[in-house]
Amino acid sequence: LKFLKDKQIYPQLAKENGIQGMVVLSFIVEKDGSLSNFQVLRDIGGGCGQEALRMVRAMPKWIPGKQKG
């Protein structure tokens, strides 16, 4: 969350038009912790979806979880 807070740049178009809300993304955490297959599932407009994608693509590697061992 700190990464997202520090890196977020709210789009000017969204600010000017009072656009607020939640963007929903989908992505895959690979075995090495890298992220792939990004998709915007719900966009609120004003460039917010593109900004959310930019931030997630810039994230450092995650620690992947395990399922069934």
Tab-separated table of C-alpha atoms in Angstrom:
chain	number	residue	atom	x	y	z
A	1	LEU	CA	0.000	0.000	0.000
A	2	LYS	CA	2.895	2.353	0.719
A	3	PHE	CA	4.199	1.789	-2.820
A	4	LEU	CA	0.793	2.666	-4.285
A	5	LYS	CA	0.421	5.749	-2.097
A	6	ASP	CA	3.902	7.016	-2.981
A	7	LYS	CA	3.621	6.360	-6.745
A	8	GLN	CA	0.021	7.388	-7.462
A	9	ILE	CA	-0.535	10.419	-9.688
A	10	TYR	CA	-4.258	11.146	-9.847
A	11	PRO	CA	-5.107	11.972	-13.468
A	12	GLN	CA	-5.766	15.666	-14.120
A	13	LEU	CA	-8.885	14.897	-16.192
A	14	ALA	CA	-10.356	12.935	-13.270
A	15	LYS	CA	-9.573	15.813	-10.867
A	16	GLU	CA	-11.168	18.397	-13.156
A	17	ASN	CA	-14.343	16.332	-13.570
A	18	GLY	CA	-14.633	15.200	-9.942
A	19	ILE	CA	-14.234	11.544	-10.880
A	20	GLN	CA	-13.745	9.344	-7.835
A	21	GLY	CA	-14.164	5.664	-7.159
A	22	MET	CA	-12.423	2.341	-7.359
A	23	VAL	CA	-10.679	0.828	-10.357
A	24	VAL	CA	-10.598	-2.982	-10.372
A	25	LEU	CA	-7.657	-4.771	-12.011
A	26	SER	CA	-6.789	-8.379	-12.668
A	27	PHE	CA	-3.263	-9.748	-12.994
A	28	ILE	CA	-1.239	-12.901	-12.428
A	29	VAL	CA	1.650	-13.290	-9.985
A	30	GLU	CA	4.145	-15.597	-11.718
A	31	LYS	CA	6.319	-18.171	-9.913
A	32	ASP	CA	9.242	-15.722	-9.841
A	33	GLY	CA	7.066	-12.953	-8.344
A	34	SER	CA	6.737	-10.930	-11.539
A	35	LEU	CA	3.305	-9.710	-12.617
A	36	SER	CA	1.655	-10.400	-15.978
A	37	ASN	CA	-1.680	-10.520	-17.838
A	38	PHE	CA	-2.930	-7.120	-16.683
A	39	GLN	CA	-6.577	-6.270	-17.311
A	40	VAL	CA	-8.813	-3.426	-16.204
A	41	LEU	CA	-12.050	-5.068	-15.073
A	42	ARG	CA	-13.771	-1.879	-13.922
A	43	ASP	CA	-12.715	1.625	-14.930
A	44	ILE	CA	-14.212	4.853	-13.596
A	45	GLY	CA	-12.914	6.964	-16.489
A	46	GLY	CA	-10.816	10.108	-16.593
A	47	GLY	CA	-7.602	8.158	-17.090
A	48	CYS	CA	-7.887	6.350	-13.749
A	49	GLY	CA	-7.734	2.875	-15.298
A	50	GLN	CA	-4.576	3.737	-17.212
A	51	GLU	CA	-3.000	5.192	-14.062
A	52	ALA	CA	-3.847	2.055	-12.079
A	53	LEU	CA	-2.226	-0.099	-14.780
A	54	ARG	CA	0.869	2.122	-14.795
A	55	MET	CA	1.252	1.754	-11.038
A	56	VAL	CA	0.800	-2.033	-10.985
A	57	ARG	CA	3.239	-2.513	-13.872
A	58	ALA	CA	5.832	-0.493	-11.921
A	59	MET	CA	5.503	-2.618	-8.759
A	60	PRO	CA	8.481	-4.613	-7.530
A	61	LYS	CA	8.239	-8.402	-7.609
A	62	TRP	CA	5.754	-9.979	-5.221
A	63	ILE	CA	6.303	-13.013	-3.019
A	64	PRO	CA	4.041	-15.590	-4.695
A	65	GLY	CA	1.766	-17.763	-2.588
A	66	LYS	CA	1.350	-21.507	-2.828
A	67	GLN	CA	-1.782	-23.493	-3.376
A	68	LYS	CA	-2.001	-27.106	-2.169
A	69	GLY	CA	1.614	-27.235	-1.076
